[in-house]
Amino acid sequence: MSQPDSAVADAQGGAATESLAALAKRHGLRRAIARPSLPFYVKQLWARRHFVLKYATSRNVSKYSQSMLGQLWQLLTPLLNAGVYYLMFGVILDQKKDISNYTAFLITGVFIFTFTQRTVSGGAKSISNNLSLIRALHFPRAALPLAYAVQELQQLLWSMLVLIGIVLLTGEPLTLYWLLIPVALLLQLTFNIGASLFMARVGAFARDMNQLLPFIMRTWLYASGVFFSIPDRVADLPESLAFVQYIMELNPAAAYIELMRDLLIQSHTPPQWAWTTAIFWAVFALVIGFWYFWRAEERYGRG
């Protein structure tokens, strides 16, 4: 065999023994679907912000497009929910006798909790309900739970108009504290996004979670002081169970409800660490939720 032929054979033999991964790396090739670095992923997500907004808006519009009253349901839905809960807890169970301005107290709790409940529940299904979109197009998958969060924020803005109107009608004055309402909602939105991202990954790979989630949310609802005052409810507990009050007040949903009640209802006194709790949960949920979701970026929609 001539020297050039021997060199070619050696080169072919070397390539054959080299792993495909090493060969691809040596030539600058990478997987078609690979998890990008976290900073680059954030940059990609920011570049898709218009898609997130458009997708959320289109979902809200299509949600009521087949009904006769159309978008008017965005106002009617929170009003009807408030009426049902007031009938059950304010009239039948007579909770209003122990709480000043129970109407505003109850409706604030219902609207604020519903914002978190619907965002987290929607986020848990955001991947499994959009597999065709995920498999057809390449985009940061976090855009989907983010879009669900924006959709619920748009719905909340209508609910807040109803809530503010009801609060004023019940005799509450307009105060400077109302200027902090956007801050409280921003903290809650931040928490909702983090929790939604976390649950999006859980829901994508543990499909049974979508069946369990309604029961989890219902338990969370009754543990968050939506219909009652937490200090009054636990006041009769023995001293050995005093920690129950702290656990309930450290609940993130309860913290955001208490914040909004404090801003809207002049006679309401929230736990002294309500703002601290709200800020902690917002930062903690966003950091952990975003990181946890990003870690499985290349796995969504596969299998």
Short mmCIF file of C-alpha atoms in Angstrom, two decimals:
data_model
loop_
_atom_site.label_atom_id
_atom_site.label_comp_id
_atom_site.label_asym_id
_atom_site.label_seq_id
_atom_site.Cartn_x
_atom_site.Cartn_y
_atom_site.Cartn_z
CA MET A 1 0.00 0.00 0.00
CA SER A 2 1.39 3.42 -0.92
CA GLN A 3 2.06 6.05 1.73
CA PRO A 4 -0.91 8.32 0.77
CA ASP A 5 -3.33 5.35 0.87
CA SER A 6 -2.01 4.38 4.31
CA ALA A 7 -2.57 7.92 5.60
CA VAL A 8 -6.17 7.89 4.36
CA ALA A 9 -6.80 4.49 6.02
CA ASP A 10 -5.34 5.74 9.30
CA ALA A 11 -7.55 8.84 9.15
CA GLN A 12 -10.66 6.74 8.48
CA GLY A 13 -9.79 4.35 11.29
CA GLY A 14 -9.26 7.25 13.70
CA ALA A 15 -12.61 8.78 12.76
CA ALA A 16 -14.34 5.45 13.23
CA THR A 17 -13.01 5.07 16.76
CA GLU A 18 -13.85 8.66 17.73
CA SER A 19 -17.28 9.02 19.40
CA LEU A 20 -19.94 10.94 17.52
CA ALA A 21 -20.29 13.39 20.41
CA ALA A 22 -16.59 14.17 20.38
CA LEU A 23 -16.56 14.48 16.59
CA ALA A 24 -19.51 16.90 16.68
CA LYS A 25 -17.89 18.94 19.42
CA ARG A 26 -14.59 19.11 17.52
CA HIS A 27 -16.36 20.53 14.49
CA GLY A 28 -18.51 23.00 16.43
CA LEU A 29 -21.79 21.10 16.06
CA ARG A 30 -24.43 20.91 18.83
CA ARG A 31 -27.78 19.28 19.46
CA ALA A 32 -30.75 20.67 17.53
CA ILE A 33 -32.67 21.12 20.80
CA ALA A 34 -30.25 21.97 23.59
CA ARG A 35 -30.78 23.93 26.78
CA PRO A 36 -29.20 27.37 26.39
CA SER A 37 -27.34 29.10 29.18
CA LEU A 38 -29.57 30.85 31.71
CA PRO A 39 -28.60 34.43 30.68
CA PHE A 40 -29.13 33.59 27.00
CA TYR A 41 -32.46 31.94 27.83
CA VAL A 42 -33.64 35.12 29.58
CA LYS A 43 -32.55 37.10 26.50
CA GLN A 44 -34.51 34.74 24.22
CA LEU A 45 -37.58 35.06 26.42
CA TRP A 46 -37.39 38.85 26.38
CA ALA A 47 -37.19 38.77 22.58
CA ARG A 48 -40.49 36.81 22.56
CA ARG A 49 -42.32 39.27 24.85
CA HIS A 50 -44.61 40.42 22.04
CA PHE A 51 -45.61 36.83 21.33
CA VAL A 52 -46.39 36.31 25.04
CA LEU A 53 -48.65 39.38 25.09
CA LYS A 54 -50.41 38.54 21.81
CA TYR A 55 -50.93 34.92 22.80
CA ALA A 56 -52.39 35.90 26.18
CA THR A 57 -54.70 38.50 24.62
CA SER A 58 -55.93 36.14 21.91
CA ARG A 59 -56.75 33.50 24.53
CA ASN A 60 -58.78 36.02 26.51
CA VAL A 61 -60.67 37.18 23.42
CA SER A 62 -61.41 33.65 22.18
CA LYS A 63 -62.49 32.53 25.65
CA TYR A 64 -65.79 34.42 25.40
CA SER A 65 -66.09 34.71 21.61
CA GLN A 66 -68.85 32.06 21.37
CA SER A 67 -71.04 33.55 24.12
CA MET A 68 -73.82 36.07 23.53
CA LEU A 69 -72.48 38.61 26.04
CA GLY A 70 -68.88 38.27 24.80
CA GLN A 71 -66.26 40.20 26.75
CA LEU A 72 -68.88 41.43 29.20
CA TRP A 73 -68.32 38.12 30.99
CA GLN A 74 -64.95 39.46 32.16
CA LEU A 75 -66.97 41.77 34.43
CA LEU A 76 -69.88 39.43 35.14
CA THR A 77 -67.75 36.43 36.19
CA PRO A 78 -66.09 38.11 39.22
CA LEU A 79 -69.40 39.73 40.17
CA LEU A 80 -71.25 36.41 40.15
CA ASN A 81 -68.45 34.70 42.09
CA ALA A 82 -68.57 37.45 44.70
CA GLY A 83 -72.35 37.10 44.99
CA VAL A 84 -72.22 33.32 45.49
CA TYR A 85 -69.50 33.50 48.15
CA TYR A 86 -71.28 36.32 49.99
CA LEU A 87 -74.51 34.31 50.04
CA MET A 88 -72.71 31.25 51.41
CA PHE A 89 -70.36 32.82 53.93
CA GLY A 90 -71.89 36.22 54.64
CA VAL A 91 -75.56 35.25 54.85
CA ILE A 92 -75.90 31.49 55.44
CA LEU A 93 -72.83 31.01 57.66
CA ASP A 94 -73.13 34.58 59.05
CA GLN A 95 -69.40 35.33 59.05
CA LYS A 96 -70.11 39.04 58.59
CA LYS A 97 -71.15 39.56 62.23
CA ASP A 98 -67.54 39.30 63.45
CA ILE A 99 -65.77 41.26 60.68
CA SER A 100 -66.07 44.96 59.87
CA ASN A 101 -67.17 45.58 56.26
CA TYR A 102 -67.37 41.89 55.50
CA THR A 103 -68.49 42.53 51.92
CA ALA A 104 -65.22 44.26 51.01
CA PHE A 105 -63.26 41.78 53.17
CA LEU A 106 -64.72 38.74 51.39
CA ILE A 107 -64.63 40.01 47.81
CA THR A 108 -61.03 41.19 48.16
CA GLY A 109 -60.04 37.74 49.38
CA VAL A 110 -61.92 35.96 46.60
CA PHE A 111 -60.53 38.11 43.76
CA ILE A 112 -56.93 38.08 44.96
CA PHE A 113 -56.87 34.34 45.64
CA THR A 114 -58.54 33.60 42.30
CA PHE A 115 -55.71 35.43 40.52
CA THR A 116 -53.13 33.09 42.04
CA GLN A 117 -55.29 29.99 41.76
CA ARG A 118 -56.05 30.44 38.05
CA THR A 119 -52.48 31.41 37.16
CA VAL A 120 -50.92 28.40 38.85
CA SER A 121 -53.58 26.01 37.52
CA GLY A 122 -53.18 27.35 33.99
CA GLY A 123 -49.40 27.16 34.22
CA ALA A 124 -49.56 23.51 35.28
CA LYS A 125 -51.36 22.69 32.00
CA SER A 126 -49.49 25.14 29.76
CA ILE A 127 -47.02 22.58 28.44
CA SER A 128 -49.25 19.50 28.17
CA ASN A 129 -52.02 21.51 26.46
CA ASN A 130 -49.68 22.95 23.81
CA LEU A 131 -47.60 19.97 22.68
CA SER A 132 -48.38 20.52 19.00
CA LEU A 133 -47.12 24.10 19.21
CA ILE A 134 -44.00 23.02 21.11
CA ARG A 135 -43.15 20.29 18.60
CA ALA A 136 -43.75 22.52 15.58
CA LEU A 137 -41.89 25.69 16.58
CA HIS A 138 -38.67 26.53 18.37
CA PHE A 139 -39.09 29.12 21.13
CA PRO A 140 -38.32 29.34 24.86
CA ARG A 141 -40.94 27.13 26.48
CA ALA A 142 -41.26 29.47 29.46
CA ALA A 143 -43.19 31.76 27.13
CA LEU A 144 -46.24 29.51 27.57
CA PRO A 145 -46.68 29.67 31.38
CA LEU A 146 -45.78 33.36 31.15
CA ALA A 147 -48.58 33.89 28.64
CA TYR A 148 -51.04 32.17 30.98
CA ALA A 149 -49.93 34.50 33.79
CA VAL A 150 -50.41 37.57 31.58
CA GLN A 151 -53.84 36.28 30.55
CA GLU A 152 -54.91 36.05 34.19
CA LEU A 153 -53.44 39.49 34.89
CA GLN A 154 -55.61 40.94 32.13
CA GLN A 155 -58.63 39.24 33.69
CA LEU A 156 -57.64 40.57 37.13
CA LEU A 157 -57.61 44.16 35.88
CA TRP A 158 -61.32 43.84 35.10
CA SER A 159 -61.89 42.24 38.48
CA MET A 160 -60.06 45.09 40.20
CA LEU A 161 -62.41 47.62 38.61
CA VAL A 162 -65.34 45.67 40.06
CA LEU A 163 -63.58 45.32 43.43
CA ILE A 164 -62.76 49.02 43.74
CA GLY A 165 -66.33 49.94 42.85
CA ILE A 166 -67.71 47.58 45.51
CA VAL A 167 -65.24 48.81 48.15
CA LEU A 168 -66.26 52.42 47.52
CA LEU A 169 -69.95 51.51 47.62
CA THR A 170 -69.47 49.88 51.03
CA GLY A 171 -68.27 53.19 52.44
CA GLU A 172 -64.49 52.82 52.38
CA PRO A 173 -62.67 56.13 51.73
CA LEU A 174 -60.18 56.69 48.95
CA THR A 175 -56.75 57.01 50.65
CA LEU A 176 -53.11 57.43 49.67
CA TYR A 177 -52.57 53.76 50.49
CA TRP A 178 -54.38 52.95 47.26
CA LEU A 179 -51.28 54.14 45.40
CA LEU A 180 -49.56 50.97 46.67
CA ILE A 181 -52.10 48.69 44.99
CA PRO A 182 -49.94 48.29 41.83
CA VAL A 183 -46.95 47.38 44.04
CA ALA A 184 -48.92 44.69 45.85
CA LEU A 185 -50.22 43.31 42.53
CA LEU A 186 -46.70 43.30 41.07
CA LEU A 187 -45.43 41.25 44.02
CA GLN A 188 -48.30 38.81 43.60
CA LEU A 189 -47.76 38.58 39.83
CA THR A 190 -44.08 37.82 40.45
CA PHE A 191 -44.99 35.03 42.83
CA ASN A 192 -47.62 33.71 40.41
CA ILE A 193 -45.12 33.56 37.55
CA GLY A 194 -42.60 31.65 39.66
CA ALA A 195 -45.21 29.20 40.97
CA SER A 196 -46.65 28.79 37.46
CA LEU A 197 -43.23 27.96 35.99
CA PHE A 198 -42.59 25.44 38.75
CA MET A 199 -45.95 23.76 38.24
CA ALA A 200 -45.56 23.84 34.46
CA ARG A 201 -42.61 21.47 34.70
CA VAL A 202 -44.37 19.28 37.26
CA GLY A 203 -47.51 19.13 35.11
CA ALA A 204 -45.53 18.35 31.96
CA PHE A 205 -44.03 15.14 33.34
CA ALA A 206 -46.45 14.13 36.11
CA ARG A 207 -49.78 14.13 34.29
CA ASP A 208 -51.67 12.97 37.39
CA MET A 209 -50.89 16.35 38.94
CA ASN A 210 -53.56 17.95 36.76
CA GLN A 211 -56.11 15.66 38.40
CA LEU A 212 -54.86 16.42 41.91
CA LEU A 213 -54.48 20.16 41.43
CA PRO A 214 -58.18 21.10 41.96
CA PHE A 215 -58.12 19.39 45.36
CA ILE A 216 -54.84 21.08 46.27
CA MET A 217 -56.21 24.46 45.24
CA ARG A 218 -59.42 23.95 47.21
CA THR A 219 -57.42 23.10 50.34
CA TRP A 220 -55.23 26.16 49.76
CA LEU A 221 -58.35 28.31 49.41
CA TYR A 222 -59.73 27.27 52.80
CA ALA A 223 -56.32 27.70 54.47
CA SER A 224 -55.73 31.25 53.20
CA GLY A 225 -58.22 33.28 55.20
CA VAL A 226 -60.36 34.12 52.19
CA PHE A 227 -63.65 33.80 54.09
CA PHE A 228 -62.52 34.44 57.64
CA SER A 229 -60.01 36.33 59.76
CA ILE A 230 -57.08 34.05 60.58
CA PRO A 231 -56.34 35.52 64.06
CA ASP A 232 -60.02 35.25 65.05
CA ARG A 233 -60.29 31.69 63.73
CA VAL A 234 -57.28 30.38 65.66
CA ALA A 235 -57.87 32.43 68.82
CA ASP A 236 -59.56 29.52 70.60
CA LEU A 237 -56.80 27.03 69.88
CA PRO A 238 -54.71 25.84 72.85
CA GLU A 239 -51.40 27.59 73.40
CA SER A 240 -49.51 24.53 72.21
CA LEU A 241 -51.04 25.08 68.75
CA ALA A 242 -50.28 28.79 68.53
CA PHE A 243 -47.82 28.07 65.72
CA VAL A 244 -50.79 27.29 63.43
CA GLN A 245 -51.54 31.01 63.15
CA TYR A 246 -47.97 31.77 62.05
CA ILE A 247 -48.05 28.99 59.47
CA MET A 248 -51.32 30.27 58.01
CA GLU A 249 -50.12 33.88 57.93
CA LEU A 250 -46.85 32.87 56.24
CA ASN A 251 -48.89 31.24 53.50
CA PRO A 252 -48.14 33.31 50.34
CA ALA A 253 -51.78 33.50 49.24
CA ALA A 254 -52.79 34.78 52.67
CA ALA A 255 -50.00 37.37 52.59
CA TYR A 256 -51.17 38.88 49.29
CA ILE A 257 -54.80 38.85 50.42
CA GLU A 258 -53.89 40.61 53.67
CA LEU A 259 -51.85 43.22 51.80
CA MET A 260 -54.73 44.14 49.53
CA ARG A 261 -57.21 44.24 52.41
CA ASP A 262 -54.88 46.54 54.32
CA LEU A 263 -54.72 48.93 51.36
CA LEU A 264 -58.44 48.94 50.58
CA ILE A 265 -60.13 48.57 53.97
CA GLN A 266 -59.33 51.27 56.51
CA SER A 267 -60.33 49.23 59.56
CA HIS A 268 -58.35 46.14 58.59
CA THR A 269 -55.11 45.34 60.42
CA PRO A 270 -52.78 42.89 58.62
CA PRO A 271 -50.04 40.77 60.23
CA GLN A 272 -47.01 42.91 61.01
CA TRP A 273 -44.78 40.98 58.61
CA ALA A 274 -47.22 40.90 55.67
CA TRP A 275 -45.04 43.02 53.37
CA THR A 276 -41.90 41.08 54.29
CA THR A 277 -43.67 37.78 53.62
CA ALA A 278 -45.01 39.01 50.28
CA ILE A 279 -41.59 40.19 49.09
CA PHE A 280 -39.89 36.99 50.22
CA TRP A 281 -42.35 34.71 48.42
CA ALA A 282 -42.20 36.81 45.23
CA VAL A 283 -38.40 36.62 45.00
CA PHE A 284 -38.15 33.02 46.19
CA ALA A 285 -40.84 31.70 43.84
CA LEU A 286 -39.50 33.52 40.78
CA VAL A 287 -35.88 32.44 41.27
CA ILE A 288 -36.62 28.80 42.14
CA GLY A 289 -39.49 28.44 39.66
CA PHE A 290 -37.59 29.91 36.73
CA TRP A 291 -34.46 27.87 37.44
CA TYR A 292 -36.44 24.65 37.90
CA PHE A 293 -38.34 25.15 34.64
CA TRP A 294 -35.22 26.08 32.65
CA ARG A 295 -33.40 22.93 33.80
CA ALA A 296 -35.80 20.79 31.74
CA GLU A 297 -36.05 23.09 28.71
CA GLU A 298 -34.85 20.51 26.16
CA ARG A 299 -37.23 17.81 27.47
CA TYR A 300 -40.57 19.58 26.91
CA GLY A 301 -42.60 18.10 24.10
CA ARG A 302 -40.43 15.00 23.68
CA GLY A 303 -41.65 11.43 23.98
#
